[in-house]
Short mmCIF file of C-alpha atoms in Angstrom, two decimals:
data_model
loop_
_atom_site.label_atom_id
_atom_site.label_comp_id
_atom_site.label_asym_id
_atom_site.label_seq_id
_atom_site.Cartn_x
_atom_site.Cartn_y
_atom_site.Cartn_z
CA UNK E 1 -3.96 -41.97 11.40
CA UNK E 2 -7.28 -42.88 9.73
CA UNK E 3 -7.35 -43.81 6.02
CA UNK E 4 -9.20 -40.69 5.26
CA UNK E 5 -6.51 -38.54 6.91
CA UNK E 6 -3.69 -40.47 5.10
CA UNK E 7 -5.44 -39.81 1.85
CA UNK E 8 -6.03 -36.19 2.63
CA UNK E 9 -2.38 -35.59 3.60
CA UNK E 10 -0.88 -37.65 0.73
CA UNK E 11 -3.51 -36.46 -1.68
CA UNK E 12 -2.07 -32.97 -1.98
CA UNK E 13 1.39 -34.29 -3.06
CA UNK E 14 -0.30 -36.73 -5.43
CA UNK E 15 -2.53 -34.11 -6.94
CA UNK E 16 0.46 -31.75 -7.45
CA UNK E 17 2.21 -34.55 -9.46
CA UNK E 18 -0.90 -35.48 -11.40
CA UNK E 19 -1.48 -31.84 -12.44
CA UNK E 20 2.07 -31.71 -13.94
CA UNK E 21 1.44 -35.06 -15.60
CA UNK E 22 -1.94 -34.24 -17.16
CA UNK E 23 -1.62 -30.41 -17.48
CA UNK E 24 -5.25 -30.28 -16.57
CA UNK E 25 -6.35 -29.55 -12.92
CA UNK E 26 -9.92 -30.87 -13.38
CA UNK E 27 -8.65 -34.16 -14.88
CA UNK E 28 -6.05 -34.67 -12.16
CA UNK E 29 -8.73 -33.99 -9.53
CA UNK E 30 -11.07 -36.63 -11.17
CA UNK E 31 -8.32 -39.18 -11.44
CA UNK E 32 -7.29 -38.65 -7.82
CA UNK E 33 -10.88 -39.02 -6.78
CA UNK E 34 -11.17 -42.36 -8.54
CA UNK E 35 -7.86 -43.60 -7.23
CA UNK E 36 -9.02 -42.62 -3.65
CA UNK E 37 -12.12 -44.84 -3.97
CA UNK E 38 -9.94 -47.83 -5.09
CA UNK E 39 -7.52 -47.05 -2.30
CA UNK E 40 -10.24 -47.02 0.40
CA UNK E 41 -11.36 -50.37 -0.75
CA UNK E 42 -8.00 -51.92 -1.18
CA UNK E 43 -6.31 -50.48 1.98
CA UNK E 44 -9.29 -51.49 4.22
CA UNK E 45 -8.66 -55.14 3.30
CA UNK E 46 -4.85 -55.22 2.46
CA UNK E 47 -3.62 -52.43 4.80
CA UNK E 48 -1.90 -49.15 3.85
CA UNK E 49 0.98 -49.64 1.43
CA UNK E 50 4.48 -48.61 2.40
CA UNK E 51 4.37 -45.67 0.11
CA UNK E 52 0.78 -44.54 -0.14
CA UNK E 53 1.54 -41.43 -2.15
CA UNK E 54 3.34 -43.40 -4.84
CA UNK E 55 0.50 -46.05 -4.80
CA UNK E 56 -2.14 -43.41 -5.33
CA UNK E 57 0.00 -41.64 -7.97
CA UNK E 58 0.39 -44.80 -10.03
CA UNK E 59 -3.29 -45.68 -9.81
CA UNK E 60 -4.40 -42.14 -10.49
CA UNK E 61 -2.07 -41.93 -13.49
CA UNK E 62 -3.82 -44.90 -15.09
CA UNK E 63 -7.24 -43.51 -14.29
CA UNK E 64 -6.14 -40.25 -16.00
CA UNK E 65 -4.77 -42.06 -19.07
CA UNK E 66 -8.11 -44.08 -19.28
CA UNK E 67 -10.00 -40.80 -19.33
CA UNK E 68 -7.67 -39.18 -21.91
CA UNK E 69 -8.06 -42.30 -24.07
CA UNK E 70 -11.96 -42.31 -23.71
CA UNK E 71 -12.11 -38.64 -24.68
CA UNK E 72 -12.88 -38.71 -28.35
CA UNK E 73 -11.75 -35.12 -28.83
CA UNK E 74 -8.25 -35.84 -27.89
CA UNK E 75 -5.90 -36.92 -30.69
CA UNK E 76 -3.68 -40.05 -30.62
CA UNK E 77 -0.57 -37.90 -30.66
CA UNK E 78 -1.67 -36.13 -27.45
CA UNK E 79 -2.29 -39.46 -25.73
CA UNK E 80 1.21 -40.69 -26.80
CA UNK E 81 2.71 -37.51 -25.39
CA UNK E 82 1.05 -38.25 -22.05
CA UNK E 83 2.47 -41.75 -21.99
CA UNK E 84 5.96 -40.37 -22.50
CA UNK E 85 5.68 -37.80 -19.89
CA UNK E 86 7.51 -38.66 -16.64
CA UNK E 87 5.09 -39.34 -13.78
CA UNK E 88 7.36 -39.92 -10.91
CA UNK E 89 6.64 -37.57 -7.95
CA UNK E 90 9.11 -34.60 -7.98
CA UNK E 91 10.04 -32.82 -4.90
CA UNK E 92 9.04 -29.56 -6.59
CA UNK E 93 5.53 -30.64 -7.52
CA UNK E 94 3.94 -29.40 -4.25
CA UNK E 95 5.68 -26.03 -4.68
CA UNK E 96 4.52 -25.80 -8.34
CA UNK E 97 1.08 -26.21 -7.09
CA UNK E 98 1.34 -23.77 -4.28
CA UNK E 99 2.80 -20.98 -6.58
CA UNK E 100 0.22 -21.62 -9.22
CA UNK E 101 -2.72 -21.38 -6.64
CA UNK E 102 -1.29 -18.14 -5.31
CA UNK E 103 -0.50 -16.71 -8.75
CA UNK E 104 -0.76 -12.83 -8.86
CA UNK E 105 -3.13 -12.98 -11.98
CA UNK E 106 -5.84 -14.52 -9.80
CA UNK E 107 -8.01 -12.67 -7.39
CA UNK E 108 -7.24 -12.93 -3.67
CA UNK E 109 -10.53 -14.84 -3.05
CA UNK E 110 -9.64 -17.23 -5.83
CA UNK E 111 -6.08 -17.81 -4.45
CA UNK E 112 -7.41 -18.55 -1.09
CA UNK E 113 -10.05 -20.92 -2.40
CA UNK E 114 -7.61 -22.74 -4.67
CA UNK E 115 -4.97 -23.14 -2.00
CA UNK E 116 -7.35 -24.47 0.53
CA UNK E 117 -8.99 -26.73 -2.12
CA UNK E 118 -6.00 -28.09 -4.00
CA UNK E 119 -3.12 -27.77 -1.53
CA UNK E 120 -5.05 -28.19 1.74
CA UNK E 121 -7.41 -30.88 0.27
CA UNK E 122 -10.46 -29.23 1.77
CA UNK E 123 -13.94 -29.84 0.20
CA UNK E 124 -15.71 -26.77 -1.34
CA UNK E 125 -18.43 -27.19 1.36
CA UNK E 126 -15.77 -26.98 4.01
CA UNK E 127 -14.17 -23.78 2.68
CA UNK E 128 -17.68 -22.26 2.38
CA UNK E 129 -18.35 -23.11 5.94
CA UNK E 130 -15.19 -21.65 7.18
CA UNK E 131 -15.63 -18.42 5.30
CA UNK E 132 -19.36 -18.13 5.93
CA UNK E 133 -20.14 -17.80 2.18
CA UNK E 134 -22.47 -19.94 0.16
CA UNK E 135 -20.95 -23.23 -1.28
CA UNK E 136 -22.03 -22.12 -4.77
CA UNK E 137 -19.96 -18.97 -4.53
CA UNK E 138 -16.86 -20.74 -3.49
CA UNK E 139 -17.43 -23.43 -6.13
CA UNK E 140 -17.85 -20.68 -8.77
CA UNK E 141 -14.77 -18.87 -7.73
CA UNK E 142 -12.66 -22.13 -7.88
CA UNK E 143 -13.96 -23.33 -11.18
CA UNK E 144 -13.54 -19.83 -12.68
CA UNK E 145 -9.87 -19.74 -11.47
CA UNK E 146 -9.17 -23.16 -12.96
CA UNK E 147 -10.65 -22.06 -16.20
CA UNK E 148 -8.38 -18.98 -16.15
CA UNK E 149 -5.26 -21.08 -15.34
CA UNK E 150 -6.08 -23.32 -18.26
CA UNK E 151 -7.05 -20.69 -20.93
CA UNK E 152 -4.60 -17.93 -19.97
CA UNK E 153 -1.84 -20.61 -19.54
CA UNK E 154 -0.82 -19.79 -16.05
CA UNK E 155 2.45 -21.82 -15.89
CA UNK E 156 2.82 -24.73 -13.51
CA UNK E 157 6.33 -24.03 -12.13
CA UNK E 158 8.43 -22.70 -9.26
CA UNK E 159 9.33 -19.04 -10.07
CA UNK E 160 12.94 -18.39 -11.07
CA UNK E 161 15.29 -16.86 -8.46
CA UNK E 162 14.76 -13.31 -9.59
CA UNK E 163 10.95 -13.60 -9.31
CA UNK E 164 10.95 -15.61 -6.15
CA UNK E 165 10.95 -12.86 -3.53
CA UNK E 166 7.73 -11.29 -4.93
CA UNK E 167 6.08 -14.58 -5.70
CA UNK E 168 6.83 -16.11 -2.31
CA UNK E 169 5.50 -12.89 -0.62
CA UNK E 170 2.23 -13.67 -2.51
CA UNK E 171 2.11 -17.22 -1.18
CA UNK E 172 2.89 -16.10 2.38
CA UNK E 173 0.19 -13.43 2.15
CA UNK E 174 -2.41 -16.05 1.14
CA UNK E 175 -1.44 -18.33 4.12
CA UNK E 176 -1.37 -15.38 6.59
CA UNK E 177 -4.76 -14.18 5.44
CA UNK E 178 -6.22 -17.64 6.00
CA UNK E 179 -4.64 -17.56 9.39
CA UNK E 180 -5.90 -14.14 10.53
CA UNK E 181 -9.47 -14.88 9.21
CA UNK E 182 -9.45 -17.98 11.39
CA UNK E 183 -7.61 -16.62 14.44
CA UNK E 184 -9.61 -13.46 14.90
CA UNK E 185 -13.17 -14.06 13.50
CA UNK E 186 -14.62 -10.95 11.95
CA UNK E 187 -18.09 -11.77 13.14
CA UNK E 188 -19.76 -14.01 15.64
CA UNK E 189 -17.74 -15.59 18.46
CA UNK E 190 -14.07 -14.87 18.41
CA UNK E 191 -13.02 -18.40 18.14
CA UNK E 192 -15.72 -19.51 15.71
CA UNK E 193 -13.37 -20.21 12.76
CA UNK E 194 -10.29 -21.38 14.56
CA UNK E 195 -10.13 -24.46 12.10
CA UNK E 196 -8.90 -21.95 9.47
CA UNK E 197 -5.95 -20.88 11.58
CA UNK E 198 -5.07 -24.53 12.17
CA UNK E 199 -5.32 -25.09 8.40
CA UNK E 200 -3.00 -22.14 7.80
CA UNK E 201 -0.38 -23.50 10.28
CA UNK E 202 -0.55 -26.77 8.35
CA UNK E 203 0.10 -24.95 5.14
CA UNK E 204 2.85 -23.03 6.87
CA UNK E 205 4.52 -26.25 8.00
CA UNK E 206 4.25 -27.73 4.50
CA UNK E 207 5.90 -24.64 2.98
CA UNK E 208 8.73 -24.68 5.53
CA UNK E 209 9.25 -28.32 4.72
CA UNK E 210 9.50 -27.44 1.04
CA UNK E 211 11.57 -24.28 1.44
CA UNK E 212 13.52 -24.80 4.65
CA UNK E 213 16.04 -22.10 3.65
CA UNK E 214 13.48 -19.41 3.16
CA UNK E 215 13.59 -17.27 6.25
CA UNK E 216 10.30 -15.53 5.64
CA UNK E 217 8.55 -18.84 5.51
CA UNK E 218 10.11 -19.82 8.87
CA UNK E 219 9.12 -16.39 10.15
CA UNK E 220 5.49 -16.74 9.10
CA UNK E 221 5.23 -20.24 10.71
CA UNK E 222 6.70 -18.85 13.87
CA UNK E 223 4.44 -15.90 13.94
CA UNK E 224 1.36 -18.24 13.53
CA UNK E 225 2.58 -20.68 16.26
CA UNK E 226 3.45 -17.87 18.80
CA UNK E 227 0.09 -16.15 18.17
CA UNK E 228 -1.99 -19.34 18.55
CA UNK E 229 0.03 -20.38 21.74
CA UNK E 230 -1.99 -17.67 23.63
CA UNK E 231 -5.28 -19.06 22.25
CA UNK E 232 -6.47 -20.72 25.45
CA UNK E 233 -5.84 -17.69 27.61
CA UNK E 234 -7.44 -14.92 25.51
CA UNK E 235 -11.02 -15.61 26.46
CA UNK E 236 -12.58 -16.14 29.82
CA UNK E 237 -15.35 -18.61 30.77
CA UNK E 238 -17.99 -16.33 29.37
CA UNK E 239 -16.21 -15.96 25.99
CA UNK E 240 -15.10 -12.41 26.93
CA UNK E 241 -11.73 -11.05 25.96
CA UNK E 242 -8.95 -11.18 28.45
CA UNK E 243 -6.31 -8.52 27.63
CA UNK E 244 -2.74 -9.74 27.11
CA UNK E 245 -1.69 -8.00 30.40
CA UNK E 246 -4.34 -9.87 32.37
CA UNK E 247 -4.00 -13.34 30.74
CA UNK E 248 -3.21 -16.45 32.84
CA UNK E 249 0.17 -17.23 31.26
CA UNK E 250 0.13 -20.79 32.57
CA UNK E 251 -2.45 -21.44 29.96
CA UNK E 252 -0.08 -20.56 27.15
CA UNK E 253 1.23 -23.28 25.04
CA UNK E 254 4.98 -23.18 25.91
CA UNK E 255 5.87 -25.87 23.38
CA UNK E 256 4.55 -23.82 20.56
CA UNK E 257 6.27 -20.70 21.86
CA UNK E 258 9.57 -22.59 22.06
CA UNK E 259 9.12 -23.88 18.65
CA UNK E 260 8.40 -20.48 17.26
CA UNK E 261 11.47 -18.98 19.11
CA UNK E 262 13.69 -21.64 17.56
CA UNK E 263 12.22 -20.95 14.09
CA UNK E 264 12.90 -17.25 14.51
CA UNK E 265 16.46 -17.84 15.60
CA UNK E 266 17.11 -20.15 12.64
CA UNK E 267 15.45 -17.59 10.28
CA UNK E 268 17.54 -14.63 11.58
CA UNK E 269 20.83 -16.61 11.10
CA UNK E 270 20.03 -16.46 7.37
CA UNK E 271 20.45 -12.70 7.55
CA UNK E 272 17.61 -11.80 5.23
CA UNK E 273 15.18 -10.14 7.47
CA UNK E 274 11.65 -9.55 6.42
CA UNK E 275 8.25 -8.50 7.86
CA UNK E 276 7.10 -12.04 8.88
CA UNK E 277 10.39 -12.66 10.76
CA UNK E 278 9.93 -9.34 12.67
CA UNK E 279 6.37 -9.99 13.57
CA UNK E 280 7.30 -13.56 14.59
CA UNK E 281 10.09 -12.16 16.84
CA UNK E 282 7.48 -9.71 18.35
CA UNK E 283 5.07 -12.56 19.05
CA UNK E 284 7.88 -14.61 20.62
CA UNK E 285 8.99 -11.71 22.83
CA UNK E 286 5.40 -11.55 24.23
CA UNK E 287 5.32 -15.37 24.63
CA UNK E 288 8.64 -15.42 26.57
CA UNK E 289 7.63 -12.68 29.05
CA UNK E 290 6.64 -14.21 32.35
CA UNK E 291 4.44 -11.20 33.16
CA UNK E 292 3.19 -8.08 31.47
CA UNK E 293 5.64 -6.01 33.63
CA UNK E 294 8.59 -8.15 32.46
CA UNK E 295 7.68 -7.71 28.73
CA UNK E 296 10.51 -6.07 26.74
CA UNK E 297 8.32 -3.24 25.38
CA UNK E 298 11.30 -1.26 24.34
CA UNK E 299 12.55 -4.00 22.03
CA UNK E 300 9.05 -4.63 20.91
CA UNK E 301 8.51 -0.95 19.87
CA UNK E 302 11.89 -0.96 18.23
CA UNK E 303 10.81 -4.00 16.14
CA UNK E 304 7.60 -2.30 15.18
CA UNK E 305 9.63 0.81 14.04
CA UNK E 306 11.77 -1.49 12.03
CA UNK E 307 8.65 -3.24 10.63
CA UNK E 308 7.39 0.05 9.38
CA UNK E 309 10.46 0.24 7.01
CA UNK E 310 8.88 -2.76 5.24
CA UNK E 311 5.32 -1.86 5.52
CA UNK E 312 4.12 1.58 6.56
CA UNK E 313 0.39 0.52 6.68
CA UNK E 314 -1.99 1.65 9.46
CA UNK E 315 -2.15 -1.70 11.19
CA UNK E 316 1.53 -1.64 12.11
CA UNK E 317 1.41 1.98 13.10
CA UNK E 318 -1.46 1.31 15.56
CA UNK E 319 0.47 -1.62 17.02
CA UNK E 320 3.67 0.45 17.23
CA UNK E 321 1.65 3.11 19.12
CA UNK E 322 0.54 0.63 21.68
CA UNK E 323 4.10 -0.57 22.25
CA UNK E 324 5.48 2.84 22.42
CA UNK E 325 2.77 3.87 24.92
CA UNK E 326 4.03 1.16 27.23
CA UNK E 327 7.52 2.68 27.17
CA UNK E 328 6.87 6.40 26.86
CA UNK E 329 3.34 6.75 28.07
CA UNK E 330 -0.13 7.06 26.51
CA UNK E 331 0.58 10.69 25.21
CA UNK E 332 3.42 9.23 22.99
CA UNK E 333 0.97 6.62 21.71
CA UNK E 334 -1.72 9.16 20.89
CA UNK E 335 0.76 11.18 19.01
CA UNK E 336 1.63 8.23 16.80
CA UNK E 337 -2.08 7.76 15.96
CA UNK E 338 -2.29 11.34 14.66
CA UNK E 339 -2.19 11.60 10.94
CA UNK E 340 -2.98 7.98 10.04
CA UNK E 341 -5.35 7.84 7.06
CA UNK E 342 -7.70 5.15 5.91
CA UNK E 343 -8.60 3.87 9.45
CA UNK E 344 -11.93 5.55 10.02
CA UNK E 345 -13.80 2.25 9.66
CA UNK E 346 -11.48 0.17 11.64
CA UNK E 347 -12.72 -0.53 15.12
CA UNK E 348 -9.20 -1.30 16.65
CA UNK E 349 -7.97 2.10 15.59
CA UNK E 350 -10.80 3.81 17.50
CA UNK E 351 -10.52 1.43 20.47
CA UNK E 352 -6.77 2.03 20.74
CA UNK E 353 -7.24 5.77 20.58
CA UNK E 354 -10.00 5.57 23.22
CA UNK E 355 -7.70 3.63 25.38
CA UNK E 356 -4.96 6.19 25.25
CA UNK E 357 -7.45 9.00 26.02
CA UNK E 358 -8.91 6.96 28.89
CA UNK E 359 -5.34 6.50 30.45
CA UNK E 360 -4.83 10.26 30.14
CA UNK E 361 -8.04 10.98 31.90
CA UNK E 362 -9.64 12.58 28.88
CA UNK E 363 -12.90 10.61 29.44
CA UNK E 364 -15.23 12.71 27.26
CA UNK E 365 -12.97 12.23 24.24
CA UNK E 366 -12.35 8.55 25.19
CA UNK E 367 -16.22 8.08 25.17
CA UNK E 368 -16.52 9.53 21.71
CA UNK E 369 -13.78 7.24 20.46
CA UNK E 370 -15.34 4.08 22.05
CA UNK E 371 -18.64 4.98 20.41
CA UNK E 372 -16.87 5.39 17.04
CA UNK E 373 -15.38 1.98 17.52
CA UNK E 374 -18.75 0.36 18.49
CA UNK E 375 -20.34 1.76 15.34
CA UNK E 376 -18.04 -0.53 13.26
CA UNK E 377 -18.47 -4.26 12.42
CA UNK E 378 -16.64 -6.65 14.78
CA UNK E 379 -16.98 -9.97 16.51
CA UNK E 380 -19.11 -10.40 19.62
CA UNK E 381 -16.16 -10.57 22.10
CA UNK E 382 -14.63 -7.44 20.82
CA UNK E 383 -17.96 -5.65 21.04
CA UNK E 384 -18.73 -6.75 24.65
CA UNK E 385 -15.19 -5.72 25.64
CA UNK E 386 -15.73 -2.19 24.19
CA UNK E 387 -19.13 -1.83 25.75
CA UNK E 388 -17.63 -2.73 29.15
CA UNK E 389 -14.98 -0.11 28.66
CA UNK E 390 -17.33 2.57 27.68
CA UNK E 391 -19.62 1.80 30.61
CA UNK E 392 -16.56 2.03 32.95
CA UNK E 393 -15.89 5.61 32.09
CA UNK E 394 -17.27 7.85 34.88
CA UNK E 395 -19.26 10.10 32.66
CA UNK E 396 -20.57 7.60 30.12
CA UNK A 1 -3.37 2.09 -47.85
CA UNK A 2 -4.49 3.18 -44.35
CA UNK A 3 -5.04 0.42 -41.73
CA UNK A 4 -8.06 0.22 -39.39
CA UNK A 5 -8.61 -1.85 -36.40
CA UNK A 6 -12.23 -3.22 -36.12
CA UNK A 7 -12.80 -3.95 -32.43
CA UNK A 8 -15.62 -6.39 -31.72
CA UNK A 9 -17.84 -5.96 -28.60
CA UNK A 10 -20.42 -8.64 -27.70
CA UNK A 11 -22.32 -9.96 -24.73
CA UNK A 12 -20.48 -12.75 -22.82
CA UNK A 13 -21.06 -15.17 -20.05
CA UNK A 14 -24.17 -16.77 -21.69
CA UNK A 15 -23.97 -20.47 -22.34
CA UNK A 16 -24.87 -20.35 -25.99
CA UNK A 17 -26.50 -23.56 -27.30
CA UNK A 18 -24.52 -25.53 -29.85
CA UNK A 19 -27.00 -24.43 -32.67
CA UNK A 20 -26.62 -20.83 -31.75
CA UNK A 21 -22.84 -21.25 -31.57
CA UNK A 22 -22.61 -22.80 -35.02
CA UNK A 23 -24.84 -20.02 -36.43
CA UNK A 24 -22.46 -17.43 -35.03
CA UNK A 25 -19.41 -19.31 -36.45
CA UNK A 26 -21.11 -19.62 -39.84
CA UNK A 27 -21.61 -15.80 -39.89
CA UNK A 28 -17.95 -15.11 -39.04
CA UNK A 29 -16.85 -17.66 -41.57
CA UNK A 30 -18.94 -15.88 -44.24
CA UNK A 31 -17.49 -12.48 -43.23
CA UNK A 32 -13.89 -13.63 -43.22
CA UNK A 33 -14.33 -15.41 -46.50
CA UNK A 34 -15.66 -12.29 -48.14
CA UNK A 35 -13.32 -9.85 -46.57
CA UNK A 36 -10.40 -12.29 -46.97
CA UNK A 37 -11.16 -12.61 -50.79
CA UNK A 38 -11.25 -8.74 -51.00
CA UNK A 39 -7.79 -8.74 -49.42
CA UNK A 40 -8.94 -6.55 -46.52
CA UNK A 41 -8.15 -8.72 -43.46
CA UNK A 42 -4.56 -8.37 -42.28
CA UNK A 43 -5.03 -10.36 -39.08
CA UNK A 44 -7.52 -11.10 -36.34
CA UNK A 45 -8.13 -13.27 -33.33
CA UNK A 46 -11.07 -14.27 -31.15
CA UNK A 47 -10.37 -13.45 -27.49
CA UNK A 48 -11.25 -15.64 -24.54
CA UNK A 49 -13.87 -14.27 -22.14
CA UNK A 50 -12.90 -11.30 -19.79
CA UNK A 51 -12.83 -13.73 -16.77
CA UNK A 52 -9.50 -14.90 -18.23
CA UNK A 53 -8.04 -11.33 -18.40
CA UNK A 54 -5.29 -9.85 -16.23
CA UNK A 55 -4.74 -6.19 -16.09
CA UNK A 56 -1.19 -4.84 -15.59
CA UNK A 57 -0.22 -1.44 -14.09
CA UNK A 58 3.32 -0.31 -13.43
CA UNK A 59 3.46 1.98 -10.47
CA UNK A 60 5.83 5.00 -10.49
CA UNK A 61 6.75 5.00 -14.15
CA UNK A 62 9.01 2.87 -16.31
CA UNK A 63 10.64 0.02 -14.56
CA UNK A 64 8.45 0.39 -11.39
CA UNK A 65 6.57 -2.28 -9.58
CA UNK A 66 4.04 -4.23 -11.78
CA UNK A 67 0.69 -4.67 -10.08
CA UNK A 68 -1.56 -7.33 -11.50
CA UNK A 69 -5.30 -7.39 -11.19
CA UNK A 70 -7.59 -10.30 -11.95
CA UNK A 71 -10.12 -9.29 -14.69
CA UNK A 72 -10.53 -6.81 -17.52
CA UNK A 73 -9.63 -3.22 -17.58
CA UNK A 74 -12.61 -1.34 -16.07
CA UNK A 75 -12.90 1.63 -18.31
CA UNK A 76 -12.70 5.12 -16.53
CA UNK A 77 -11.21 8.03 -18.27
CA UNK A 78 -8.66 5.95 -20.24
CA UNK A 79 -9.75 4.69 -23.71
CA UNK A 80 -8.42 1.95 -25.84
CA UNK A 81 -5.30 3.35 -27.50
CA UNK A 82 -3.67 0.50 -29.30
CA UNK A 83 -2.71 -3.14 -28.99
CA UNK A 84 0.06 -5.68 -29.66
CA UNK A 85 -0.36 -9.36 -30.42
CA UNK A 86 2.32 -11.16 -28.27
CA UNK A 87 3.41 -14.69 -28.81
CA UNK A 88 4.62 -16.10 -25.56
CA UNK A 89 5.14 -19.44 -23.86
CA UNK A 90 2.77 -18.62 -20.94
CA UNK A 91 0.96 -15.92 -19.08
CA UNK A 92 4.00 -15.01 -16.97
CA UNK A 93 6.06 -14.16 -20.11
CA UNK A 94 3.11 -12.20 -21.55
CA UNK A 95 2.69 -10.18 -18.36
CA UNK A 96 6.41 -9.60 -18.31
CA UNK A 97 6.34 -7.98 -21.71
CA UNK A 98 3.01 -6.23 -20.97
CA UNK A 99 4.71 -4.48 -17.98
CA UNK A 100 7.25 -2.97 -20.47
CA UNK A 101 4.68 -1.30 -22.62
CA UNK A 102 4.65 2.34 -21.92
CA UNK A 103 0.86 2.18 -21.55
CA UNK A 104 1.41 0.07 -18.40
CA UNK A 105 2.66 3.10 -16.52
CA UNK A 106 0.78 5.77 -18.47
CA UNK A 107 -2.46 3.79 -18.01
CA UNK A 108 -3.30 0.14 -17.96
CA UNK A 109 -2.63 -2.91 -20.19
CA UNK A 110 -5.11 -5.65 -20.33
CA UNK A 111 -3.69 -9.14 -21.27
CA UNK A 112 -6.22 -11.55 -22.63
CA UNK A 113 -5.55 -14.95 -24.22
CA UNK A 114 -6.62 -15.46 -27.79
CA UNK A 115 -8.86 -18.49 -28.53
CA UNK A 116 -6.81 -21.47 -29.60
CA UNK A 117 -8.90 -23.16 -32.24
CA UNK A 118 -6.38 -25.96 -32.62
CA UNK A 119 -7.17 -27.15 -29.15
CA UNK A 120 -10.19 -29.37 -28.68
CA UNK A 121 -12.81 -27.53 -26.73
#
């Protein structure tokens, strides 16, 4: 591991402790920055200490105190209070930081930006690059969120047990949104932002390490691992989409699928099923099937039906329709698509519909649905795929 | 004697110069000295900017799920109908109480921190 990587990985934990110690995110970041500069000099000559995080924390704590003392607006009493505050790293510091970054009083964009910046240790410019938004926009979102945390006094703590289910769902949603944004790019080449998916998996692992008994945290990590396991097989040499049924399964990452399956088994033993565990289980069933024909579509469609009892949104309904069509035929799939609302501008709804119509030989209607899909925004690979499908219809 | 709430609306977001800021403060000090001497002021607070606001809505009536939105209440057909001044340890506690105000399910409750003049800015 390079010095820079060590610092980035340890930095998150150190920052989490420093924020508790200083009660000021900006001050904690500055102190860590200064300590990092010292560390890079010292470690290059003396080698990395046995406990780099503790080393960084101690140096950064003194840097923070120097700043507090230099700050003429602060009163002596406040400085004394800081001296008395315990500064040892606590196990819960990283969780405090994660829950603060994903606080429901912040906008989703702010939660994502803060989580990547403070927990993930990414630079503002890196976040801007991954989300294809100007650096100034990301910087402004993050600084505004930090200001709100300070002025509105968003607490720095792990939620109490009765709040935990809701608040944990919020944290998982932030990580999963980072993942899906990276795994399936909305614009440009499909794989163009895969670094984001990798970052989300890193965050997912961190969370599982901190909350090993939370089955939904295990479920989310399993879902992300089993989904990215198919990464290398989903595009051909031209960058075109290869459908799940046609993928070369020898390209799948079996190690990741096995890890995901073990995580799901461990999660299910806790007997607190939730939407991420179900989706993780579905992704594992796909991963374990040696061919499309051997896929347990019946169990997958049952799992989607179960998933709908947690979340009856259109995305799950469309996925369930695909699974049911594999068991009961395209007619059944089409029937499930009827009556979904709020999907008119979602290209995957239209392309799924088009595919059912195509299988039923209703080509004129299929062509209309493909054209509706193509009228929407999507990445390049999805677009080329739909154009090929449309062209393959005999009357198109 | 009847009570009246005087709600102050002003432009925000601008970085006022220190001179301008002290002029504004002087004007407010002048007003509060005058109205205070007359025994008119019963209470009052300066609010932090709307970027620090959180709006609470409780879905499906009393005891329902509290939904939080970052930012101020964007006025539509509801109008300001009242206010409470809550003394709470942190935003979570304030949001917890706000979700129990009937206005949270009959409309929206915007929670905004008051300026803490004792803190060095």
